[in-house]
PDB file of C-alpha atoms in Angstrom:
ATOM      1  CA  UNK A   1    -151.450 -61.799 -29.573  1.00 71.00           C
ATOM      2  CA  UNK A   2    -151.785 -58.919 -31.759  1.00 91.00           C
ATOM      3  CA  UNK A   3    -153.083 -55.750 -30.885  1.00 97.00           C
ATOM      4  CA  UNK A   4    -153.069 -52.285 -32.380  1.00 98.00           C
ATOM      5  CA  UNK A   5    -154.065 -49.037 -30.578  1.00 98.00           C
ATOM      6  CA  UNK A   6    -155.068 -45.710 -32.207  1.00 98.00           C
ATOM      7  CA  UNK A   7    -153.097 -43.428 -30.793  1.00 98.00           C
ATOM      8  CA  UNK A   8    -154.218 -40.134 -32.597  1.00 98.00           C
ATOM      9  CA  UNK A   9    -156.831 -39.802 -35.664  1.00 98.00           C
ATOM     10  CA  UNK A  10    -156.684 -36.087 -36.213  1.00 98.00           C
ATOM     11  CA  UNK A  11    -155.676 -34.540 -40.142  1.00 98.00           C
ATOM     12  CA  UNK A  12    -152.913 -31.970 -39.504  1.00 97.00           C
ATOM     13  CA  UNK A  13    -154.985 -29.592 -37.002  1.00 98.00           C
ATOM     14  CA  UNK A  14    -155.566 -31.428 -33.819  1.00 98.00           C
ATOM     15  CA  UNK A  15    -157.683 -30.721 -30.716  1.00 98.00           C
ATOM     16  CA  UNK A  16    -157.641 -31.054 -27.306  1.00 96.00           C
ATOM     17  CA  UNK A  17    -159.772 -34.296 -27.596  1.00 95.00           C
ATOM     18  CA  UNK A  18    -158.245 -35.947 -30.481  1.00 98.00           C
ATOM     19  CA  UNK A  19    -154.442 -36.101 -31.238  1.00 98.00           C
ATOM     20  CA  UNK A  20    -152.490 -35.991 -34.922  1.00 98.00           C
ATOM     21  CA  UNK A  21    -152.983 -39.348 -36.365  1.00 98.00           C
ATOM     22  CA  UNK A  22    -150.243 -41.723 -35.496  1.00 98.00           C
ATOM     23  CA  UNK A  23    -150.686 -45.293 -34.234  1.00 98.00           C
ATOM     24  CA  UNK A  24    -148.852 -48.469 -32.766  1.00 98.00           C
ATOM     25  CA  UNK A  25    -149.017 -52.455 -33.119  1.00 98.00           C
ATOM     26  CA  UNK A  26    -147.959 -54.350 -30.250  1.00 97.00           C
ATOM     27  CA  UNK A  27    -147.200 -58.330 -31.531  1.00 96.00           C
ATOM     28  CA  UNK A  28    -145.235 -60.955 -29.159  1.00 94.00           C
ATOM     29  CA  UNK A  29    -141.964 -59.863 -30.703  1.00 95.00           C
ATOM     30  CA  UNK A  30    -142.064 -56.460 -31.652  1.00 97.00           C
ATOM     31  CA  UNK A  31    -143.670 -53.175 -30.792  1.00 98.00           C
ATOM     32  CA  UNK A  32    -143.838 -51.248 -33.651  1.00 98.00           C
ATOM     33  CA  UNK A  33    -144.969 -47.212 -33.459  1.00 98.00           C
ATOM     34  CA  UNK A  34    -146.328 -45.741 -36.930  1.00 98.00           C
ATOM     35  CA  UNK A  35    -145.178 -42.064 -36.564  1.00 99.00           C
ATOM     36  CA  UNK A  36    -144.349 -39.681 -33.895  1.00 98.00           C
ATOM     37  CA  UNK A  37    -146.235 -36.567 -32.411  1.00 98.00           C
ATOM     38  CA  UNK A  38    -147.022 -34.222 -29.587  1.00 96.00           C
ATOM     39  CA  UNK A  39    -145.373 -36.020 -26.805  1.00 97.00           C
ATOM     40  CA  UNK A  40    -145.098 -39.412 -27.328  1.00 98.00           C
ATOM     41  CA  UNK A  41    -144.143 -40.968 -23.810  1.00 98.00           C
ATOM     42  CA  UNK A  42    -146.956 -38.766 -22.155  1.00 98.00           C
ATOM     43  CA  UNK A  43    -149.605 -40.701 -25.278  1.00 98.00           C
ATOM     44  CA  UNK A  44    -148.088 -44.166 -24.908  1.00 98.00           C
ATOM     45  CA  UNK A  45    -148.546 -44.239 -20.743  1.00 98.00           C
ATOM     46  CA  UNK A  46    -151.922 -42.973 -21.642  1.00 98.00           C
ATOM     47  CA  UNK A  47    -152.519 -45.954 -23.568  1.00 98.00           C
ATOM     48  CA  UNK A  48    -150.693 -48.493 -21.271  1.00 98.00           C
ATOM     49  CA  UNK A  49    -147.870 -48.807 -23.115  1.00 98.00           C
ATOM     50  CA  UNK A  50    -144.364 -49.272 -21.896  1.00 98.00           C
ATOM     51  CA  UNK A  51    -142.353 -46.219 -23.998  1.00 98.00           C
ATOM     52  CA  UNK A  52    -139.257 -48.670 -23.607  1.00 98.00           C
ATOM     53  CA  UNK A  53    -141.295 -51.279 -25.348  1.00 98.00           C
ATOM     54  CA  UNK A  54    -140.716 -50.062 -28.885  1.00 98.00           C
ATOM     55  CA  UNK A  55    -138.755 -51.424 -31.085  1.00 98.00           C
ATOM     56  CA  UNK A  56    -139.699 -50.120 -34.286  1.00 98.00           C
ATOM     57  CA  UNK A  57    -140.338 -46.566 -35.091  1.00 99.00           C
ATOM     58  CA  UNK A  58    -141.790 -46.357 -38.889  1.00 98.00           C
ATOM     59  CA  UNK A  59    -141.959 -42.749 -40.280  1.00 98.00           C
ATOM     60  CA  UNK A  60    -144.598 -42.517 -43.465  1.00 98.00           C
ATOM     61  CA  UNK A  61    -143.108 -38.869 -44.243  1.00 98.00           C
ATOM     62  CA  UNK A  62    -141.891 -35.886 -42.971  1.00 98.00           C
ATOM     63  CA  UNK A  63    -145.025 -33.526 -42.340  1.00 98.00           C
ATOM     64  CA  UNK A  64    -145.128 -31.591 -38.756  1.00 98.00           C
ATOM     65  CA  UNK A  65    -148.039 -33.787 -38.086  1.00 98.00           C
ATOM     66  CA  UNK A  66    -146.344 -37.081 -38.453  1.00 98.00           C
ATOM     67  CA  UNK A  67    -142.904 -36.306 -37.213  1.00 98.00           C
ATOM     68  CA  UNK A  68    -143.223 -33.521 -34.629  1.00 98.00           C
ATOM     69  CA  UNK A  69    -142.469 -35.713 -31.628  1.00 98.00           C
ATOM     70  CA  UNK A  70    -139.410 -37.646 -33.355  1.00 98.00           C
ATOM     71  CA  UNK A  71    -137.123 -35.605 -31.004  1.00 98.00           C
ATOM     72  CA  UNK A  72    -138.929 -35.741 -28.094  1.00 98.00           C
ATOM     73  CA  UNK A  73    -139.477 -39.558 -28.362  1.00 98.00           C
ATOM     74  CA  UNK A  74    -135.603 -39.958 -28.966  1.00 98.00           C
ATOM     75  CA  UNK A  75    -134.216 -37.731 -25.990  1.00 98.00           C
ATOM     76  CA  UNK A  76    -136.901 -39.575 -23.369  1.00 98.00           C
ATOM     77  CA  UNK A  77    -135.806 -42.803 -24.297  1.00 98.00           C
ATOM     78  CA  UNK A  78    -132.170 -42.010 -23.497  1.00 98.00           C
ATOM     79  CA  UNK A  79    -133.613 -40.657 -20.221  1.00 98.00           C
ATOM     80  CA  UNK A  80    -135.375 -43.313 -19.058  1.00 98.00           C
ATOM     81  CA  UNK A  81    -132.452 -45.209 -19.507  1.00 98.00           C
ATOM     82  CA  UNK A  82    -133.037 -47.296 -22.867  1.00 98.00           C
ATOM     83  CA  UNK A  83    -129.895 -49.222 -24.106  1.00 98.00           C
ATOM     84  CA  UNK A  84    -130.966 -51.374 -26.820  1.00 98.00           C
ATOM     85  CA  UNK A  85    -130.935 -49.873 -30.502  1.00 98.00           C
ATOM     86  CA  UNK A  86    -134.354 -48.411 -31.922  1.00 98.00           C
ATOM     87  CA  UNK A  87    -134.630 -49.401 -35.625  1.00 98.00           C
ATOM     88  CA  UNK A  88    -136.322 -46.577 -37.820  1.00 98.00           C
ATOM     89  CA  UNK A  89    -137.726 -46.833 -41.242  1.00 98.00           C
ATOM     90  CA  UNK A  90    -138.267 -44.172 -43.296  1.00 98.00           C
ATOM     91  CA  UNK A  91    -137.841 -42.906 -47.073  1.00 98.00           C
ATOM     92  CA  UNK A  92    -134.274 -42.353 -47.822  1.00 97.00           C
ATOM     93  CA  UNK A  93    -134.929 -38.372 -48.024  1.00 97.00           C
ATOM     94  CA  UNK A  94    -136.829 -38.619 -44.956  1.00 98.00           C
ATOM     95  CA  UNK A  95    -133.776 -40.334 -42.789  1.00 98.00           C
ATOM     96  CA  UNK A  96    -131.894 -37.786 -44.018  1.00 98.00           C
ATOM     97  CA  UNK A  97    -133.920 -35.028 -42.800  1.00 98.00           C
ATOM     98  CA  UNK A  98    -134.331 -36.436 -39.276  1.00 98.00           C
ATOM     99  CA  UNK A  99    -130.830 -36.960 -38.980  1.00 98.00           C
ATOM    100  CA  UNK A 100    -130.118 -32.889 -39.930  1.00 98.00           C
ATOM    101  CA  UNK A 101    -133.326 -32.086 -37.540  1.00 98.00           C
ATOM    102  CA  UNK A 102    -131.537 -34.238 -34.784  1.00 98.00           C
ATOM    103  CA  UNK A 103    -128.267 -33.126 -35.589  1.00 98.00           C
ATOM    104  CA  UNK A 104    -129.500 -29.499 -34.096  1.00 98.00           C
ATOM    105  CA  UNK A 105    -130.029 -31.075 -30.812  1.00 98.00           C
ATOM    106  CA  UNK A 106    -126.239 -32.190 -30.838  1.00 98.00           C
ATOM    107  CA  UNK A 107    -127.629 -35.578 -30.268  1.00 98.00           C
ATOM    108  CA  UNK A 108    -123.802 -36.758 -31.251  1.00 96.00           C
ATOM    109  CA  UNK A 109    -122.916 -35.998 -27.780  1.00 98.00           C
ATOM    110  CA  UNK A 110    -125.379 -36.967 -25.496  1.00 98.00           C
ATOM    111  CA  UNK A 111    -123.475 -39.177 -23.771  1.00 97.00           C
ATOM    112  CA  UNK A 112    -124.457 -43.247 -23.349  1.00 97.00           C
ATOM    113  CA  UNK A 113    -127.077 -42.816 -26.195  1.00 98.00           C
ATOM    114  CA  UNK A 114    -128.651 -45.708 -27.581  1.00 98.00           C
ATOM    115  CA  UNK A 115    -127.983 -46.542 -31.239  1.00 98.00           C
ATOM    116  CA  UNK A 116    -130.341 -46.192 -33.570  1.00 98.00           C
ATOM    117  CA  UNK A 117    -130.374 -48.009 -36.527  1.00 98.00           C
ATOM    118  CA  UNK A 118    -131.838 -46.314 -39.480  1.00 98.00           C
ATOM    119  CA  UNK A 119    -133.225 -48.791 -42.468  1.00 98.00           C
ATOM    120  CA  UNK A 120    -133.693 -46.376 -45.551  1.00 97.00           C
ATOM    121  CA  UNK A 121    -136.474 -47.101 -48.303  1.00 96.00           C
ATOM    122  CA  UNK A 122    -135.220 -46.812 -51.674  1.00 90.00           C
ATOM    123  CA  UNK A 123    -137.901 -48.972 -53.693  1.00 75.00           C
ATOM    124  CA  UNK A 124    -140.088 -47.843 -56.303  1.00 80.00           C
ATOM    125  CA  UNK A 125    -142.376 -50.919 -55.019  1.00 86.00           C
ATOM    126  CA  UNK A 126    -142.919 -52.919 -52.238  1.00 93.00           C
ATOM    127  CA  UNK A 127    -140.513 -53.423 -49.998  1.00 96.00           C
ATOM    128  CA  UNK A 128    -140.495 -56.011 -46.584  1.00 97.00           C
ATOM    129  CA  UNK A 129    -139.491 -53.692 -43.437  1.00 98.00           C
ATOM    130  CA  UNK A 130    -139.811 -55.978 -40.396  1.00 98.00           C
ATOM    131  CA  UNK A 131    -140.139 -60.205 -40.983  1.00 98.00           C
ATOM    132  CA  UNK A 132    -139.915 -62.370 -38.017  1.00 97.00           C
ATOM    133  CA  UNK A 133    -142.725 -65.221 -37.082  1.00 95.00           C
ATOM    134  CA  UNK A 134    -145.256 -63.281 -35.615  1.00 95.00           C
ATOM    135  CA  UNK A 135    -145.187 -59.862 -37.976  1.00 97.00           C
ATOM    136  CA  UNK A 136    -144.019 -59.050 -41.132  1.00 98.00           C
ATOM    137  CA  UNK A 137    -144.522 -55.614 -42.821  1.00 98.00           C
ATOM    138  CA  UNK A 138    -143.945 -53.998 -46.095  1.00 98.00           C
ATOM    139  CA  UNK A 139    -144.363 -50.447 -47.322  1.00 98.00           C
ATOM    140  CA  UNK A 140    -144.663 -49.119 -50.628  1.00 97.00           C
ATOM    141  CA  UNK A 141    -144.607 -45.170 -51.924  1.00 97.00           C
ATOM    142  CA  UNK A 142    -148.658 -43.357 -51.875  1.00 97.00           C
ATOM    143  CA  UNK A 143    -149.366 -40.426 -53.711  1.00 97.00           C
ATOM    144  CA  UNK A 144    -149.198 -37.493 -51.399  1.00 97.00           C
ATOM    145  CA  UNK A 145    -148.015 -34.217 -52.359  1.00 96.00           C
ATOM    146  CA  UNK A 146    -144.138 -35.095 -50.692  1.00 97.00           C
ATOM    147  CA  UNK A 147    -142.948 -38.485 -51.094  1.00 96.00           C
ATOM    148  CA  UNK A 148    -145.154 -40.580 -48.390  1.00 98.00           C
ATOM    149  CA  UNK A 149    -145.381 -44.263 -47.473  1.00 98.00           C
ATOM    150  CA  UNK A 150    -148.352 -46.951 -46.845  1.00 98.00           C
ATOM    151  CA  UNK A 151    -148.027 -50.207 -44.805  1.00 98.00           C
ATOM    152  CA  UNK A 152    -148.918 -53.404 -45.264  1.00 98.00           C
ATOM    153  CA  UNK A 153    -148.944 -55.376 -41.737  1.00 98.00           C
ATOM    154  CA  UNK A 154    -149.246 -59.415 -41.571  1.00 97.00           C
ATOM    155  CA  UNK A 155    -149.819 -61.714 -38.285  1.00 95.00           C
ATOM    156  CA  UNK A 156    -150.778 -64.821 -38.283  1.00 94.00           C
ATOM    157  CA  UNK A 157    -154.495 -63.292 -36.702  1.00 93.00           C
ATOM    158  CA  UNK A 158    -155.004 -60.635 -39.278  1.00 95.00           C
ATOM    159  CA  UNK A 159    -153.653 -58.869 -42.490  1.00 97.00           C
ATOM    160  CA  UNK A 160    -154.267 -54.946 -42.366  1.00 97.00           C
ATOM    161  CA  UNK A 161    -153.318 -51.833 -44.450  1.00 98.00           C
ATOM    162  CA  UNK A 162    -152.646 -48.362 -43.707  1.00 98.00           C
ATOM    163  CA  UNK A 163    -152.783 -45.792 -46.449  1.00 98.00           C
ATOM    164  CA  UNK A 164    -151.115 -42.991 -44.884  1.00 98.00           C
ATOM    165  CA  UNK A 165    -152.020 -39.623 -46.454  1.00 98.00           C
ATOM    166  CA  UNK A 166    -152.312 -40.192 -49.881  1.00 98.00           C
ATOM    167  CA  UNK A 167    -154.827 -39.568 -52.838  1.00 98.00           C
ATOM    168  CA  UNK A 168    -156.426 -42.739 -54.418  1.00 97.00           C
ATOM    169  CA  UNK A 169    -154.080 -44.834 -55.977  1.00 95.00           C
ATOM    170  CA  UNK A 170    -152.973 -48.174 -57.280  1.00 96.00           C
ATOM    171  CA  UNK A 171    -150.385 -48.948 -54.669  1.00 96.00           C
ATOM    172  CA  UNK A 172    -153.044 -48.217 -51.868  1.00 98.00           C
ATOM    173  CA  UNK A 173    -154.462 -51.157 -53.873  1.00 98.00           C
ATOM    174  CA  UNK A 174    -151.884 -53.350 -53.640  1.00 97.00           C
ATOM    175  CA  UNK A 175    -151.153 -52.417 -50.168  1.00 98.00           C
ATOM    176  CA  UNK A 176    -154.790 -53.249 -49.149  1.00 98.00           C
ATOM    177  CA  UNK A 177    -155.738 -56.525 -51.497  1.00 98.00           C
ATOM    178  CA  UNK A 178    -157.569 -58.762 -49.250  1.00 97.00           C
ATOM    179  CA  UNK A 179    -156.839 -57.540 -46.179  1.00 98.00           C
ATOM    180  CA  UNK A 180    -158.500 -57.979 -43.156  1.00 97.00           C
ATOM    181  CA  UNK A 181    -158.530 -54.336 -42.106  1.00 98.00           C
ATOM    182  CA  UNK A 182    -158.051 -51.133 -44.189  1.00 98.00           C
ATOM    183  CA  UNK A 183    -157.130 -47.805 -42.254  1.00 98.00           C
ATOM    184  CA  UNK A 184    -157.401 -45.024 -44.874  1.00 98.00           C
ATOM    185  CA  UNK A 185    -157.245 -41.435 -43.992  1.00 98.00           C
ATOM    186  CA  UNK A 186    -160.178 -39.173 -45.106  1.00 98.00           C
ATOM    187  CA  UNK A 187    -159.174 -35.623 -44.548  1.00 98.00           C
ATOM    188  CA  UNK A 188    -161.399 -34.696 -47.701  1.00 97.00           C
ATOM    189  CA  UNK A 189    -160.627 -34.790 -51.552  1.00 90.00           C
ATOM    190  CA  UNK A 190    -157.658 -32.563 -52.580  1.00 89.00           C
ATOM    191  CA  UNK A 191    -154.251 -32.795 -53.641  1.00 92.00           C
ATOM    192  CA  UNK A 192    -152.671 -35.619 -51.652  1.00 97.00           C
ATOM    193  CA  UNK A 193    -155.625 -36.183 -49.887  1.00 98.00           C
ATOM    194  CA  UNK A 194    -158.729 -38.866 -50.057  1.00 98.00           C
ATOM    195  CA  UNK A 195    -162.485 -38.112 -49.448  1.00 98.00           C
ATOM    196  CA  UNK A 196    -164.486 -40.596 -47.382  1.00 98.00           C
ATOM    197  CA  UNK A 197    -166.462 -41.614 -50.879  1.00 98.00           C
ATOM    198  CA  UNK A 198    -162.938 -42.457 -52.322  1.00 98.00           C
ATOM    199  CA  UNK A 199    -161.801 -44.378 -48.843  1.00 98.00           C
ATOM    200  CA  UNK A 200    -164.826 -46.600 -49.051  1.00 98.00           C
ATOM    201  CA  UNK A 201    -163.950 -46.639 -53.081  1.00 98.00           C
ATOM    202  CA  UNK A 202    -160.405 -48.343 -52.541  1.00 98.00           C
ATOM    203  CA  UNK A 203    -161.799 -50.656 -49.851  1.00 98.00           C
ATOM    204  CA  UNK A 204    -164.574 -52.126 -51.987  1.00 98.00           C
ATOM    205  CA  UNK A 205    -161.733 -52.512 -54.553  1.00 98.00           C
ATOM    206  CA  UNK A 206    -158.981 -53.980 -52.662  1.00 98.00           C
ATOM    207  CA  UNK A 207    -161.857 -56.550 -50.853  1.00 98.00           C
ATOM    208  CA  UNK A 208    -161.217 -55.486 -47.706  1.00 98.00           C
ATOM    209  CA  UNK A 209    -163.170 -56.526 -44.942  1.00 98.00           C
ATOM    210  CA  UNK A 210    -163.452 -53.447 -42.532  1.00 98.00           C
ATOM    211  CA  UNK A 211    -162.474 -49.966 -43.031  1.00 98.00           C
ATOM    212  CA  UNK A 212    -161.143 -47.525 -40.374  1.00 98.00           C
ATOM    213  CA  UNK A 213    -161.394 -43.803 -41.353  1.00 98.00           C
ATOM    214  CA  UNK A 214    -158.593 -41.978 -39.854  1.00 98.00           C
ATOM    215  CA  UNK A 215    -156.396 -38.639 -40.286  1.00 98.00           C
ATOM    216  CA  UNK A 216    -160.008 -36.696 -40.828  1.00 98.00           C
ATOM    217  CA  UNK A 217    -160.547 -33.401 -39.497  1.00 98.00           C
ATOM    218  CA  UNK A 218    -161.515 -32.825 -35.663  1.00 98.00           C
ATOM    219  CA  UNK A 219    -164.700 -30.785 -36.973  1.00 97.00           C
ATOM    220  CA  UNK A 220    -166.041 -33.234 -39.126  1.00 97.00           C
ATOM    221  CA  UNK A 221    -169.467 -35.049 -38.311  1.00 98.00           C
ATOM    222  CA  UNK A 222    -168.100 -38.886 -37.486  1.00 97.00           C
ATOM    223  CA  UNK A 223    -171.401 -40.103 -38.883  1.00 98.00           C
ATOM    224  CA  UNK A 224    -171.290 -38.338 -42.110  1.00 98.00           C
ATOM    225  CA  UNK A 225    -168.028 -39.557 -42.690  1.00 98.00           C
ATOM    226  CA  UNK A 226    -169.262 -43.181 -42.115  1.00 98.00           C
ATOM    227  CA  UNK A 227    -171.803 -42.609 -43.884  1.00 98.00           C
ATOM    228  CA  UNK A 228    -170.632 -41.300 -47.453  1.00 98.00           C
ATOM    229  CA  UNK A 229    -167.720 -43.896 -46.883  1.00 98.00           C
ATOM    230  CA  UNK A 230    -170.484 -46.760 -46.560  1.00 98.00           C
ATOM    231  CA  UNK A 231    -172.197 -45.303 -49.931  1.00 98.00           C
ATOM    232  CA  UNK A 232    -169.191 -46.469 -51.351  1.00 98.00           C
ATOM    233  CA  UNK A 233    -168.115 -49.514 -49.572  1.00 98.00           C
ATOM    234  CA  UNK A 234    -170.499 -52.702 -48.828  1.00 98.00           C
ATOM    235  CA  UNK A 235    -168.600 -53.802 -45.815  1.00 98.00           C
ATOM    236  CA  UNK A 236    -168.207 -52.393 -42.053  1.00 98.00           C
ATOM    237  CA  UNK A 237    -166.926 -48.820 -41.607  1.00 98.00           C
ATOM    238  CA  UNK A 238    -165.497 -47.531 -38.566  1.00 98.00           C
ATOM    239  CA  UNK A 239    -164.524 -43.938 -37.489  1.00 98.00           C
ATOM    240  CA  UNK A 240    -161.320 -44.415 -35.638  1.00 98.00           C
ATOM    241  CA  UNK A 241    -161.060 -43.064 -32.079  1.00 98.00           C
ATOM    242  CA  UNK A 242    -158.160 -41.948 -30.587  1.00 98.00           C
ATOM    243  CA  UNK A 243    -156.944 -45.082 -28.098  1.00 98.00           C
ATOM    244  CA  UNK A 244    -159.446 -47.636 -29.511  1.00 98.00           C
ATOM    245  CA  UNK A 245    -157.683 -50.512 -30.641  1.00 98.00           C
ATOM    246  CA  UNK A 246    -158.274 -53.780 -32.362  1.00 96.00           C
ATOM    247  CA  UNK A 247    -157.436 -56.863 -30.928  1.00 95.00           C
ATOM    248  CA  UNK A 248    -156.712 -60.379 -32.097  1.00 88.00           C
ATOM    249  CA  UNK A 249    -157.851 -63.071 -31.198  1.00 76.00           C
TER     250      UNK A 249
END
């Protein structure tokens, strides 16, 4: 069983409708949450999902609207009782930075915390994250304007890709070569940033089979941004939805 659920698909203003893009992948081993917003507990019981559940937290880089709810998550997981360690990714410079934002909560002494085990990303290239039977994932540095990170996610059902925010680039590429699925954000061209055209570009390049626009903003005309992504792209293209998921098989 694999099965990933959109948790938020907003760029970096959100509405009351549609949340700041973050996402999680539920496999028979892990549950794995791709960054951290708004309040996360409140979000995953929305979605059905046990907040307890996760065992990964992967953090692509440290912008308000991918980390804002790092804290939250943290403290409401010691609350609800969790014992068992949480294992975060993350950039080496990003650790560091949630540790000093965490550090202002005293989090050192709240008493009985869990551990959690931070597993720093120092490669220039790809690097494997998580690898057990049923899920293995790598990530590899994108080209936003602060040092970023894009996934590459493997089951034995499906291979998919997540760009993060980034501009066009090779390692998207790489990240996305023959994948199943390819979730690229399309918040418009600009520095850091991809257009839908240039979404639908990197999936017709990698050979992608579906692409799911994501991290666009809340005003934009879904259609249009299928559209000018399809101009570009000659296979399926999906606006993602906050709490649609994909399922397999």
């Amino acid at each position: 069983m694999y099965k990933l659920t959109f948790l938020g698909t907003a760029s970096a203003v959100p509405s009351e409708n549609q949340q700041n893009t973050h996402l999680i992948i539920e496999t028979k081993s892990r549950t794995i949450l791709v960054d951290c917003v708004g309040n996360p507990v409140v979000r995953l019981k929305q979605a059905g999902i046990d907040p307890l559940s996760i065992s990964d937290l992967i953090v692509t880089h440290f912008h308000p609207d991918h980390v804002s709810g790092v804290p939250l998550l943290l403290m409401d997981l010691w609350l609800m009782g969790r014992k068992s360690p949480l294992y975060l990714y993350a950039l080496n410079d990003v650790a560091d930075r949630i540790e000093k934002m965490m550090s202002l909560y005293d989090w050192e002494s709240w008493q009985g915390f869990y551990p959690v085990k931070f597993v720093r990303i120092h490669g220039k290239t790809q690097t494997n994250l998580i690898d057990t039977d049923d899920v293995k994932v790598w990530a590899a540095p994108v080209c936003h304007m602060i040092p970023a990170i894009g996934l590459r996610i493997a089951s034995p059902e499906c291979v998919l890709s997540y760009s993060s925010d980034t501009a066009p680039c090779e390692a998207v590429l790489d990240l996305a070569n023959e994948t199943d699925i390819l979730i690229h954000e399309a918040t418009g061209e600009g520095h850091g940033h991809s257009s839908p055209e240039q979404a639908g570009q990197i999936a017709q390049q990698s050979g992608v089979k579906k692409l799911y626009l994501i991290h666009y903003p809340v005003d934009a005309d879904v259609i249009e941004w299928v559209n000018r992504a399809k101009a570009c792209f000659s296979g399926e293209v999906v606006a993602a939805r906050d709490l649609m998921t994909i399922e397999y098989p």
